[in-house]
Each structure stands twice: as C-alpha cells, then as structure tokens.
Short mmCIF file of C-alpha atoms and ligand atoms in Angstrom, two decimals:
data_model
loop_
_atom_site.label_atom_id
_atom_site.label_comp_id
_atom_site.label_asym_id
_atom_site.label_seq_id
_atom_site.Cartn_x
_atom_site.Cartn_y
_atom_site.Cartn_z
CA MET A 30 -4.30 -34.50 -121.34
CA LYS A 31 -6.16 -31.28 -121.81
CA ILE A 32 -9.15 -31.80 -124.14
CA LEU A 33 -11.53 -29.48 -125.99
CA VAL A 34 -14.85 -30.94 -127.10
CA LEU A 35 -16.77 -29.01 -129.70
CA GLY A 36 -20.52 -29.28 -129.94
CA GLN A 37 -23.64 -28.79 -127.94
CA GLY A 38 -25.72 -31.88 -128.19
CA ALA A 39 -26.44 -35.11 -126.30
CA ARG A 40 -23.65 -36.82 -128.33
CA GLU A 41 -21.02 -34.30 -127.00
CA HIS A 42 -22.44 -34.72 -123.49
CA ALA A 43 -22.15 -38.49 -123.90
CA ILE A 44 -18.63 -38.15 -125.12
CA ILE A 45 -17.67 -36.02 -122.11
CA LYS A 46 -19.30 -38.36 -119.66
CA SER A 47 -17.45 -41.30 -121.23
CA LEU A 48 -14.14 -39.36 -121.10
CA ILE A 49 -14.66 -38.84 -117.36
CA ALA A 50 -15.95 -42.37 -116.74
CA THR A 51 -12.84 -43.92 -118.33
CA GLY A 52 -10.21 -41.85 -116.51
CA THR A 53 -9.98 -38.30 -117.75
CA PRO A 54 -10.35 -35.81 -114.82
CA ALA A 55 -13.23 -33.44 -115.42
CA ASP A 56 -11.03 -30.38 -114.86
CA GLN A 57 -9.01 -31.44 -117.92
CA ILE A 58 -12.05 -30.99 -120.27
CA VAL A 59 -13.54 -27.93 -121.70
CA ALA A 60 -16.59 -27.81 -124.03
CA ALA A 61 -17.67 -25.19 -126.47
CA PRO A 62 -20.33 -24.07 -126.74
CA GLY A 63 -21.86 -26.86 -124.62
CA ASN A 64 -25.35 -26.89 -123.07
CA ALA A 65 -26.87 -26.70 -119.56
CA GLY A 66 -26.24 -30.42 -118.83
CA ILE A 67 -22.62 -30.30 -120.10
CA SER A 68 -21.98 -27.13 -117.88
CA GLY A 69 -22.91 -29.34 -114.87
CA ASP A 70 -19.98 -31.71 -115.63
CA VAL A 71 -17.17 -29.55 -117.15
CA ARG A 72 -16.26 -25.98 -117.91
CA VAL A 73 -18.05 -24.58 -120.96
CA VAL A 74 -17.13 -21.70 -123.14
CA GLU A 75 -20.44 -20.52 -124.61
CA SER A 76 -18.81 -17.63 -126.45
CA LEU A 77 -16.46 -19.78 -128.52
CA ASN A 78 -17.90 -20.45 -131.98
CA PRO A 79 -17.26 -24.10 -132.85
CA ASN A 80 -17.50 -23.44 -136.59
CA SER A 81 -14.74 -20.87 -136.68
CA PRO A 82 -11.36 -22.36 -137.64
CA GLU A 83 -9.56 -19.18 -136.55
CA ALA A 84 -11.38 -18.80 -133.18
CA VAL A 85 -11.07 -22.53 -132.26
CA THR A 86 -7.39 -22.61 -133.21
CA GLU A 87 -6.61 -19.54 -131.21
CA PHE A 88 -8.50 -20.80 -128.20
CA ALA A 89 -6.78 -24.26 -128.33
CA LYS A 90 -3.36 -22.52 -128.51
CA ALA A 91 -4.15 -20.16 -125.67
CA GLU A 92 -5.47 -23.03 -123.45
CA ALA A 93 -2.62 -25.43 -124.32
CA ILE A 94 -5.23 -27.95 -125.61
CA GLU A 95 -3.71 -31.25 -126.40
CA LEU A 96 -6.70 -32.90 -128.10
CA VAL A 97 -9.66 -31.44 -129.84
CA ILE A 98 -12.67 -33.73 -130.34
CA ILE A 99 -15.13 -32.50 -132.96
CA GLY A 100 -18.69 -33.75 -132.25
CA PRO A 101 -20.99 -32.39 -135.10
CA GLU A 102 -20.44 -32.29 -138.82
CA ALA A 103 -20.64 -28.48 -139.18
CA PRO A 104 -17.11 -27.65 -137.78
CA LEU A 105 -15.70 -30.42 -140.12
CA VAL A 106 -17.31 -28.82 -143.16
CA ALA A 107 -16.17 -25.45 -142.07
CA GLY A 108 -12.47 -26.69 -142.05
CA VAL A 109 -11.87 -26.46 -138.31
CA SER A 110 -9.94 -29.75 -138.30
CA ASP A 111 -7.74 -28.51 -141.14
CA ALA A 112 -6.89 -25.34 -139.28
CA LEU A 113 -6.00 -27.25 -136.08
CA ARG A 114 -3.88 -29.80 -137.93
CA GLU A 115 -2.06 -26.91 -139.64
CA ALA A 116 -1.38 -25.49 -136.20
CA LYS A 117 0.01 -28.92 -135.06
CA ILE A 118 -2.81 -29.45 -132.53
CA ALA A 119 -4.05 -33.08 -132.40
CA VAL A 120 -7.63 -33.24 -133.58
CA PHE A 121 -10.10 -36.12 -133.76
CA GLY A 122 -12.25 -35.20 -136.76
CA PRO A 123 -11.48 -35.53 -140.45
CA SER A 124 -10.41 -32.89 -142.79
CA LYS A 125 -13.03 -31.03 -144.88
CA ALA A 126 -12.01 -33.11 -147.85
CA ALA A 127 -12.50 -36.37 -146.06
CA ALA A 128 -15.78 -35.26 -144.35
CA ALA A 129 -17.30 -34.97 -147.89
CA LEU A 130 -17.93 -38.68 -147.41
CA GLU A 131 -20.83 -37.56 -145.19
CA GLY A 132 -21.59 -34.28 -146.87
CA SER A 133 -21.88 -35.51 -150.42
CA LYS A 134 -23.82 -38.70 -150.94
CA SER A 135 -22.59 -38.81 -154.58
CA PHE A 136 -18.95 -38.56 -153.44
CA ALA A 137 -19.68 -41.38 -151.04
CA LYS A 138 -21.00 -43.51 -153.86
CA GLU A 139 -17.88 -42.79 -155.98
CA VAL A 140 -15.60 -43.83 -153.15
CA MET A 141 -17.56 -47.00 -152.53
CA ALA A 142 -17.56 -47.82 -156.25
CA ALA A 143 -13.84 -47.44 -156.49
CA ALA A 144 -13.19 -49.38 -153.28
CA ASP A 145 -15.71 -52.09 -154.15
CA VAL A 146 -17.67 -51.48 -151.04
CA PRO A 147 -21.16 -53.08 -151.12
CA THR A 148 -24.00 -50.47 -151.32
CA GLY A 149 -27.41 -49.94 -152.97
CA MET A 150 -27.67 -49.09 -156.64
CA ALA A 151 -28.37 -45.48 -157.08
CA ARG A 152 -28.81 -42.75 -159.71
CA GLU A 153 -27.77 -39.15 -159.42
CA CYS A 154 -30.45 -36.76 -160.60
CA SER A 155 -30.36 -33.01 -161.22
CA THR A 156 -33.92 -32.72 -162.68
CA LEU A 157 -37.30 -33.90 -161.60
CA GLU A 158 -37.61 -35.64 -164.94
CA GLU A 159 -34.49 -37.72 -164.07
CA VAL A 160 -35.91 -38.38 -160.64
CA GLU A 161 -39.16 -39.67 -162.25
CA SER A 162 -37.33 -41.94 -164.59
CA ALA A 163 -35.06 -43.41 -161.83
CA MET A 164 -38.12 -44.02 -159.64
CA ALA A 165 -39.75 -45.93 -162.55
CA ALA A 166 -36.51 -47.91 -162.98
CA PHE A 167 -36.16 -48.95 -159.34
CA GLY A 168 -39.91 -49.18 -158.47
CA ALA A 169 -41.45 -48.73 -155.06
CA PRO A 170 -40.83 -48.29 -152.25
CA TYR A 171 -39.04 -45.15 -153.40
CA VAL A 172 -35.80 -43.99 -151.70
CA ILE A 173 -35.09 -40.26 -152.36
CA LYS A 174 -31.97 -38.69 -150.86
CA ALA A 175 -30.91 -35.04 -150.85
CA ASP A 176 -27.21 -34.89 -151.91
CA GLY A 177 -26.05 -32.72 -149.05
CA LEU A 178 -26.29 -32.09 -145.30
CA ALA A 179 -30.04 -31.90 -144.37
CA ALA A 180 -29.96 -32.36 -140.59
CA GLY A 181 -31.23 -36.01 -140.85
CA LYS A 182 -34.24 -34.76 -142.90
CA GLY A 183 -32.91 -35.21 -146.39
CA VAL A 184 -34.08 -38.80 -146.96
CA ILE A 185 -37.62 -40.14 -147.65
CA VAL A 186 -38.57 -43.74 -148.02
CA THR A 187 -42.13 -44.10 -149.24
CA ASP A 188 -44.57 -46.07 -151.39
CA ASP A 189 -46.35 -42.74 -152.14
CA ARG A 190 -45.15 -41.50 -155.58
CA ASP A 191 -46.41 -38.02 -155.07
CA ALA A 192 -44.81 -37.72 -151.60
CA ALA A 193 -41.49 -39.00 -153.18
CA LEU A 194 -41.61 -36.35 -156.00
CA GLU A 195 -42.61 -33.56 -153.58
CA HIS A 196 -39.50 -34.45 -151.39
CA ALA A 197 -37.26 -34.46 -154.49
CA ALA A 198 -38.68 -31.10 -155.51
CA LYS A 199 -37.80 -29.65 -152.20
CA PHE A 200 -34.21 -30.65 -152.42
CA ILE A 201 -33.61 -30.67 -156.17
CA ASP A 202 -31.13 -27.73 -155.90
CA MET A 203 -28.75 -29.81 -153.86
CA GLY A 204 -28.99 -32.75 -156.28
CA ILE A 205 -30.98 -35.92 -155.66
CA LEU A 206 -29.87 -39.49 -155.38
CA VAL A 207 -32.61 -42.11 -156.18
CA GLU A 208 -31.67 -45.41 -154.58
CA GLU A 209 -32.95 -48.99 -154.77
CA PHE A 210 -34.89 -49.96 -151.57
CA LEU A 211 -32.93 -52.17 -149.28
CA ASP A 212 -34.82 -54.41 -146.89
CA GLY A 213 -33.38 -55.67 -143.60
CA GLN A 214 -32.20 -54.88 -140.12
CA GLU A 215 -30.24 -51.59 -139.79
CA VAL A 216 -26.98 -51.43 -137.83
CA SER A 217 -24.78 -48.49 -136.93
CA LEU A 218 -21.02 -49.53 -136.54
CA PHE A 219 -18.41 -46.88 -135.72
CA PHE A 220 -14.75 -47.20 -136.53
CA LEU A 221 -11.91 -45.05 -135.10
CA SER A 222 -9.54 -44.29 -137.94
CA ASP A 223 -6.11 -42.58 -138.14
CA GLY A 224 -6.25 -42.45 -141.82
CA LYS A 225 -4.32 -45.68 -142.40
CA THR A 226 -5.92 -48.20 -140.14
CA VAL A 227 -9.19 -48.65 -138.21
CA LEU A 228 -10.54 -49.90 -134.87
CA PRO A 229 -14.20 -51.01 -134.43
CA LEU A 230 -16.33 -49.81 -131.58
CA THR A 231 -19.41 -51.87 -130.82
CA PRO A 232 -22.50 -52.05 -133.01
CA ALA A 233 -25.79 -50.24 -132.09
CA GLN A 234 -29.19 -49.83 -133.49
CA ASP A 235 -30.81 -46.42 -134.01
CA PHE A 236 -34.63 -45.73 -134.32
CA LYS A 237 -34.86 -43.07 -136.99
CA ARG A 238 -38.65 -42.73 -137.35
CA ALA A 239 -40.51 -40.40 -135.07
CA TYR A 240 -43.23 -42.67 -133.73
CA ASP A 241 -43.71 -46.23 -132.38
CA GLY A 242 -43.73 -49.05 -134.80
CA ASP A 243 -41.40 -47.06 -137.15
CA ALA A 244 -44.27 -44.78 -138.11
CA GLY A 245 -43.90 -41.18 -138.96
CA PRO A 246 -41.10 -39.08 -140.58
CA ASN A 247 -37.35 -39.65 -140.27
CA THR A 248 -35.67 -37.80 -137.49
CA GLY A 249 -32.08 -37.40 -136.26
CA GLY A 250 -32.83 -40.52 -134.11
CA MET A 251 -35.37 -41.24 -131.37
CA GLY A 252 -33.47 -43.99 -129.51
CA ALA A 253 -30.85 -46.73 -129.64
CA TYR A 254 -29.48 -49.77 -127.95
CA SER A 255 -26.35 -51.79 -127.82
CA PRO A 256 -25.27 -54.70 -127.94
CA LEU A 257 -27.20 -56.33 -130.77
CA PRO A 258 -27.54 -59.94 -129.56
CA TRP A 259 -29.15 -61.00 -132.96
CA LEU A 260 -26.06 -60.02 -135.16
CA PRO A 261 -24.50 -62.78 -137.19
CA GLU A 262 -21.17 -64.14 -136.14
CA GLY A 263 -18.17 -62.34 -137.71
CA PHE A 264 -20.32 -59.19 -138.48
CA ILE A 265 -17.79 -56.62 -137.19
CA GLU A 266 -14.85 -58.36 -138.96
CA GLU A 267 -16.74 -58.46 -142.19
CA VAL A 268 -17.63 -54.82 -142.05
CA GLU A 269 -14.10 -53.91 -141.17
CA ALA A 270 -12.66 -55.92 -144.14
CA THR A 271 -15.30 -55.02 -146.76
CA VAL A 272 -16.40 -51.56 -145.76
CA ALA A 273 -14.30 -49.59 -143.25
CA LEU A 274 -10.74 -50.49 -144.40
CA PRO A 275 -11.28 -50.19 -148.10
CA THR A 276 -13.06 -46.85 -147.65
CA VAL A 277 -10.27 -45.39 -145.52
CA HIS A 278 -7.62 -46.75 -148.01
CA GLU A 279 -9.52 -45.25 -150.97
CA LEU A 280 -9.74 -41.87 -149.22
CA ALA A 281 -6.03 -41.97 -148.51
CA ARG A 282 -5.34 -42.75 -152.16
CA LEU A 283 -7.35 -39.60 -152.96
CA GLY A 284 -5.20 -37.53 -150.65
CA ALA A 285 -8.06 -37.14 -148.11
CA ASP A 286 -6.83 -39.13 -145.03
CA PHE A 287 -9.75 -39.94 -142.79
CA VAL A 288 -8.71 -39.12 -139.20
CA GLY A 289 -11.71 -39.48 -136.90
CA LEU A 290 -14.85 -41.52 -136.62
CA LEU A 291 -16.10 -43.38 -139.62
CA TYR A 292 -19.82 -44.01 -139.05
CA CYS A 293 -21.02 -46.95 -141.13
CA GLY A 294 -24.85 -47.06 -141.47
CA LEU A 295 -25.61 -50.49 -142.69
CA ILE A 296 -28.56 -52.77 -143.68
CA ILE A 297 -28.24 -56.53 -143.51
CA THR A 298 -30.19 -57.61 -146.54
CA LYS A 299 -30.80 -61.15 -147.82
CA ARG A 300 -27.98 -60.66 -150.35
CA GLY A 301 -25.48 -59.40 -147.66
CA ILE A 302 -24.43 -56.34 -145.90
CA ARG A 303 -25.03 -52.91 -147.68
CA VAL A 304 -23.90 -49.42 -146.78
CA ILE A 305 -26.73 -46.90 -146.69
CA GLU A 306 -24.81 -44.02 -145.44
CA PHE A 307 -21.50 -42.87 -144.10
CA ASN A 308 -21.10 -40.13 -141.45
CA ALA A 309 -17.81 -38.52 -140.61
CA ARG A 310 -18.61 -38.25 -136.93
CA PHE A 311 -20.06 -39.96 -133.85
CA GLY A 312 -23.83 -40.76 -134.42
CA ASP A 313 -26.45 -39.34 -132.23
CA PRO A 314 -28.09 -41.11 -130.34
CA GLU A 315 -25.93 -44.21 -130.94
CA THR A 316 -22.99 -42.71 -129.10
CA GLN A 317 -24.99 -42.51 -125.94
CA VAL A 318 -25.27 -46.23 -125.78
CA VAL A 319 -21.95 -47.25 -127.41
CA LEU A 320 -19.81 -45.10 -125.14
CA ARG A 321 -21.88 -45.97 -122.08
CA ARG A 322 -20.59 -49.51 -122.51
CA LEU A 323 -16.98 -48.53 -123.21
CA VAL A 324 -14.41 -49.49 -120.48
CA THR A 325 -11.13 -48.63 -122.32
CA PRO A 326 -9.90 -45.04 -121.75
CA LEU A 327 -11.51 -43.00 -124.55
CA ALA A 328 -9.07 -40.04 -124.40
CA ASN A 329 -6.11 -42.34 -125.27
CA LEU A 330 -8.03 -44.11 -128.05
CA LEU A 331 -9.01 -40.79 -129.63
CA HIS A 332 -5.50 -39.29 -129.16
CA LYS A 333 -3.89 -42.41 -130.83
CA ALA A 334 -6.26 -41.98 -133.81
CA ALA A 335 -5.64 -38.23 -134.04
CA THR A 336 -1.87 -38.64 -134.02
CA GLY A 337 -1.61 -41.54 -136.44
CA HIS A 338 -0.81 -44.25 -133.92
CA LEU A 339 -3.90 -46.28 -133.92
CA ASP A 340 -1.85 -49.47 -134.51
CA SER A 341 -0.45 -49.08 -131.04
CA ALA A 342 -3.86 -48.45 -129.41
CA PRO A 343 -5.52 -51.11 -127.22
CA GLN A 344 -8.52 -53.01 -128.61
CA PRO A 345 -11.53 -51.07 -127.37
CA GLU A 346 -13.42 -53.13 -124.75
CA PHE A 347 -17.16 -52.86 -123.80
CA THR A 348 -19.06 -54.18 -120.84
CA LYS A 349 -21.56 -57.01 -121.64
CA ASP A 350 -24.25 -54.94 -119.96
CA VAL A 351 -27.09 -53.57 -122.09
CA ALA A 352 -27.39 -49.86 -122.75
CA ILE A 353 -30.60 -48.27 -123.98
CA THR A 354 -31.29 -44.68 -124.77
CA VAL A 355 -34.68 -43.00 -125.33
CA VAL A 356 -34.83 -39.50 -126.75
CA LEU A 357 -37.25 -37.01 -125.23
CA ALA A 358 -38.42 -34.71 -128.04
CA SER A 359 -40.31 -31.44 -127.94
CA GLU A 360 -43.86 -30.98 -129.17
CA GLY A 361 -43.89 -30.87 -132.97
CA TYR A 362 -40.42 -32.49 -133.50
CA PRO A 363 -39.30 -33.18 -136.27
CA ASP A 364 -41.68 -30.86 -138.21
CA THR A 365 -41.87 -27.59 -136.38
CA ALA A 366 -39.61 -25.47 -134.22
CA ALA A 367 -39.88 -26.17 -130.55
CA PRO A 368 -41.11 -23.62 -128.04
CA ASN A 369 -38.78 -22.95 -124.96
CA ARG A 370 -40.55 -24.81 -122.15
CA PRO A 371 -39.54 -25.83 -118.59
CA ILE A 372 -38.36 -29.30 -117.80
CA THR A 373 -38.81 -30.69 -114.40
CA GLY A 374 -37.99 -33.99 -112.64
CA LEU A 375 -34.54 -34.57 -113.95
CA ALA A 376 -32.83 -34.80 -110.52
CA GLU A 377 -35.26 -37.57 -109.54
CA ALA A 378 -34.80 -39.46 -112.75
CA GLU A 379 -31.03 -39.29 -112.45
CA LYS A 380 -31.14 -40.89 -108.97
CA LEU A 381 -32.32 -44.18 -110.45
CA ASP A 382 -29.96 -47.03 -110.78
CA GLY A 383 -27.94 -47.13 -113.98
CA ILE A 384 -29.45 -43.88 -115.33
CA SER A 385 -27.61 -41.05 -116.84
CA ILE A 386 -29.05 -38.24 -118.87
CA ALA A 387 -27.23 -36.56 -121.77
CA HIS A 388 -28.62 -33.12 -122.52
CA ALA A 389 -29.31 -32.32 -126.23
CA ALA A 390 -31.02 -28.90 -126.26
CA THR A 391 -31.26 -27.31 -122.88
CA LYS A 392 -30.47 -24.04 -121.23
CA LYS A 393 -30.74 -22.60 -117.72
CA ASP A 394 -33.00 -19.67 -117.00
CA GLY A 395 -31.99 -18.95 -113.45
CA GLU A 396 -32.66 -22.23 -111.65
CA GLN A 397 -35.22 -23.35 -114.30
CA LEU A 398 -34.06 -25.67 -116.97
CA LEU A 399 -35.58 -25.09 -120.41
CA ALA A 400 -35.89 -27.18 -123.54
CA THR A 401 -34.51 -25.23 -126.47
CA GLY A 402 -34.77 -27.58 -129.38
CA GLY A 403 -36.27 -30.63 -131.02
CA ARG A 404 -34.40 -33.44 -129.39
CA VAL A 405 -34.14 -32.33 -125.69
CA LEU A 406 -32.66 -35.15 -123.66
CA SER A 407 -31.27 -38.63 -124.14
CA VAL A 408 -32.23 -40.77 -121.12
CA VAL A 409 -29.57 -43.58 -120.99
CA ALA A 410 -30.01 -46.83 -118.98
CA LEU A 411 -27.33 -49.41 -118.29
CA ALA A 412 -28.41 -52.66 -116.77
CA ASN A 413 -27.51 -56.36 -117.07
CA ASP A 414 -30.32 -57.28 -119.43
CA PHE A 415 -32.73 -55.68 -121.91
CA ALA A 416 -35.81 -56.05 -119.72
CA ALA A 417 -34.11 -54.25 -116.86
CA ALA A 418 -32.56 -51.51 -119.02
CA ARG A 419 -35.88 -50.81 -120.72
CA ALA A 420 -37.78 -50.73 -117.41
CA GLN A 421 -35.19 -48.44 -116.00
CA ALA A 422 -35.17 -45.98 -118.96
CA TYR A 423 -38.95 -45.70 -119.03
CA GLU A 424 -39.12 -45.35 -115.22
CA ALA A 425 -36.70 -42.40 -115.62
CA LEU A 426 -38.86 -40.86 -118.41
CA SER A 427 -41.96 -41.08 -116.10
CA LYS A 428 -40.25 -38.84 -113.67
CA ILE A 429 -39.53 -36.06 -116.33
CA SER A 430 -42.06 -33.54 -117.34
CA LEU A 431 -41.98 -31.36 -120.38
CA GLU A 432 -45.26 -30.11 -121.70
CA GLY A 433 -46.21 -31.56 -125.15
CA SER A 434 -43.18 -33.68 -125.30
CA HIS A 435 -43.06 -37.16 -126.85
CA PHE A 436 -40.78 -40.21 -126.92
CA ARG A 437 -40.93 -43.69 -128.46
CA SER A 438 -42.13 -46.46 -126.16
CA ASP A 439 -40.78 -49.34 -128.24
CA ILE A 440 -36.96 -48.79 -128.06
CA ALA A 441 -35.38 -52.31 -128.03
CA ALA A 442 -38.74 -53.82 -127.38
CA LYS A 443 -38.41 -56.25 -130.25
CA VAL A 444 -35.12 -57.61 -128.79
CA ILE A 445 -37.01 -58.72 -125.62
CA SER A 446 -39.83 -60.41 -127.65
CA ALA A 447 -37.15 -62.19 -129.78
CA GLU A 448 -35.28 -63.29 -126.64
CA ASN A 449 -38.55 -64.76 -125.32
CA GLY A 450 -39.03 -66.60 -128.58
CA ASN A 451 -42.01 -64.52 -129.89
P1 AMP B 505 -29.63 -41.96 -144.44
O1 AMP B 505 -29.70 -40.51 -144.09
O2 AMP B 505 -29.15 -42.21 -145.84
O3 AMP B 505 -29.12 -42.87 -143.42
O4 AMP B 505 -31.23 -42.41 -144.44
C1 AMP B 505 -32.03 -42.32 -143.48
C2 AMP B 505 -32.82 -43.61 -143.24
O5 AMP B 505 -33.59 -43.92 -144.39
C3 AMP B 505 -32.02 -44.81 -142.96
O6 AMP B 505 -31.63 -44.92 -141.62
C4 AMP B 505 -32.95 -45.87 -143.49
O7 AMP B 505 -33.84 -46.15 -142.33
C5 AMP B 505 -33.63 -45.29 -144.62
N1 AMP B 505 -33.00 -45.61 -145.76
C6 AMP B 505 -31.90 -45.00 -146.41
N2 AMP B 505 -31.52 -45.63 -147.57
C7 AMP B 505 -32.35 -46.62 -147.72
C8 AMP B 505 -32.48 -47.70 -148.73
N3 AMP B 505 -31.70 -47.69 -149.76
N4 AMP B 505 -33.42 -48.59 -148.48
C9 AMP B 505 -34.22 -48.63 -147.45
N5 AMP B 505 -34.17 -47.65 -146.46
C10 AMP B 505 -33.26 -46.65 -146.60
N1 LIG B 506 -28.28 -41.32 -135.65
C1 LIG B 506 -27.92 -41.03 -137.03
C2 LIG B 506 -26.90 -39.99 -137.09
O1 LIG B 506 -26.23 -39.71 -136.22
O2 LIG B 506 -26.75 -39.56 -138.25
#
C-alpha cells in the first residue's frame, strides 16, 4: 500500500517508524514536508505544502497514493482531508467540520452536552467582565482556555488571579472558556474511528509542564509513558462507552463523520472520568510511546478506518513492554523562538538497546544536524520495566549535545516510586 504521511514533527516520524516496524516497506512511504530524521527513513518531498488541499490531492493522484495519513491539525483545518475524500483517495484524518472538535472548545462542549459526555463545567466568555465573573463563580485555581488553536499554549491553570486575567486578555479575541478546576491523574487515550465505530489504542500519560515537578508553563508536551499500570480496571471500556462512541455518534448525527484519530484528554477525578480536551489527531509526544508498543500492522488499521471498515479490523495489540519518551527542547522553549544550533551525539545514543529517536525540529546543514524549533527530538526507550526504560532514555540523552537545551528528568519517575510502595 502506497502511503503519504503529512507533517514534519516527532509524531509523524513515530508514525512512519511504526508503519515500517509493523510491516510496511519503507519504499512504500513518502512524507511531506518531513524533517532531517524522517528523510533518513523514507523519501521526503520538502516542496509539498501539507496545508494545500489542491497540492496534496494532485500529488496523491500523481503518485497513486492509496492512503494519506494526516499528522498535524493544520491540514485538517485547511480542508485537506475533504479535498482528498472528494477525489476518492483514502485519508486518515477528519473533515474540517469534524476537526472543529479540536479547533473550537465551545463546539466540543456543545457536542459533549448533546451526547451526555462527562466534562468540566464551563462558561463561554467574550468580554473580560464575563471572564471575571466566571472566575468568581468557579473560584481558584482558575482554568482559562482560548477557544481556538493556540499550539498548546492557549490554556493556563493558575491560582494567580492577575495571571489568569492577563492570559484571558491575550486571547479574548478568540473567545475564552473559563472552566472548573478538575483534580486528578491525566490520561490520554486515542481511538481510531471510521465515523461509525471506534477502536481504542493504549493509554498514555503526557507531561505538559515545561519543568520537573510539573512546574513552569504548559507546553506541547515534554514526555510521555505507556502503559499506565495504575489505571482502574475497565478504564478503556468505560471511556469507549461514555466518551468516544457517543461523541462519534453525535458528530455523525450532525453530518460531520469523524474519520481519523479521536484523542481523548481525560482527568480521573474523585467523581469519575472527565474530558478536558479532544484533539482530532494523534497526540505528540504520546504517539511516540503508544505506537512504539503497537504490534498490529498500523497501515491496515488506519486504512480500515479511512475506508469505513473498522468493524472488520483486528483489535490493536500492544507489547507489555514499557515505552518512555523524553523530549529534548531548545533553550527558551516554550517562551522564545529557538536559535538554530548544532546537535551532536545522536548516532551514539541510537546505538543503545531499545532506543529510537523521533525528530521533531531538525534539518541538515551539509553533514551537520541543526535544531530548528522548540521541541527538537523525542528520545524513545522500550524496555521490560519502568526502571530500565527510564535508565535507557536518560542514558541516551546524556550522549546528545545541544547547547542550552533542556529536558525533564522526572518522566515516569512517580510510577517507579509507586511500584516500590513509596
Ligand atoms: P488542554 O489544552 O485543554 O488539554 O489543557 C492543557 C492542560 O491544562 C491539560 O493537559 C491539563 O493539565 C490542564 N487543564 C485543562 N483543563 C483543566 C481543568 N479543567 N482542570 C485542571 N487542569 C486542566
Ligand atoms: N500532547 C498533547 C497534544 O498532542 O495535544
């Protein structure tokens, strides 16, 4: 099956590595625009604009592509999946209308209300006065969300009233959602969907804050691990029955079939599971650990979803091994733009047992690899327990040099102390 993967981050690199690991020959895969790491594994077409419906459709036709996998949200919002579907090319990625589940938090709340999906109470605000009154109603900590795509930076959770208001002021033009604070463990659970039915992948936990101990600002995600040994029994089944299926059915009722990946961002509160966000695409960096554990052929699963035949797809299976990913970020991330700086030591890191490295923002300058963005690399370790996976991931990071870079040193650390009874 000839496959085109759109995107240029570590998520797309992880998807490509998983396609290859589960049986797709590398020469059947092409990526656009890709990055320096992806170009080491498959052919990349840097000149193809992944956000242009016309350009992508033309390219897919010319290359006889049988499946397009859309990584990031931007092509979805730009209508790339709609154009491909129109041209009868199988595409894994929801229509623009269905992707509004991610792009508009107020639309997501409406869908959840109609489908009786458990989520936090929230108020939509279009003025700062409304924001202030909603904050007073819910109390601290304050949860302020920009009602649109903000590259993972649209949400602030803080006890500081002034900081909350300042954040609201910055995004007020998009509309603001003030939400009740939800306390508990966060879980990301992905479902494949063909618009009618869903199939769960395996749960992962993302580390959203920039620094150790969940300090610092929210980021796109600084690390992740899977599986989650502490999850309650029946968790996946409950999320499927109370969140994923009703959401997909409600979208179908609205005429917006959701064909692609439904990312459920959840918090397990004392009062039960609550949705904190939906995304319409694979999560980054959770994908790096989820797909690292997948053993079922990925191309077949995504093709079944894309063509409306998920009911005849095999149940996705995952190794019991533990996957951990730690993100290496450039100096100043997430606040400032990263300078282009050389990265060294990658080859040595990749030689370590169970290590693979997904590139997020890299380019080649001759033989020299350069970091070109905030999140630069996802170091992924697979091992048979948490201690070994953590040791291996951090050993790999110790081999890599990038001036001024930072990473979290506590990814999955709590799982180990919990396993040791601390
Ligand atoms: P979101 O972009 O909606 O996922 O929010 C980013 C992060 O903010 C989440 O991963 C949570 O850590 C946190 N967050 C979002 N909503 C809430 C909430 N209602 N209560 C507590 N934390 C939240
Ligand atoms: N890791 C969170 C996201 O992909 O949105």
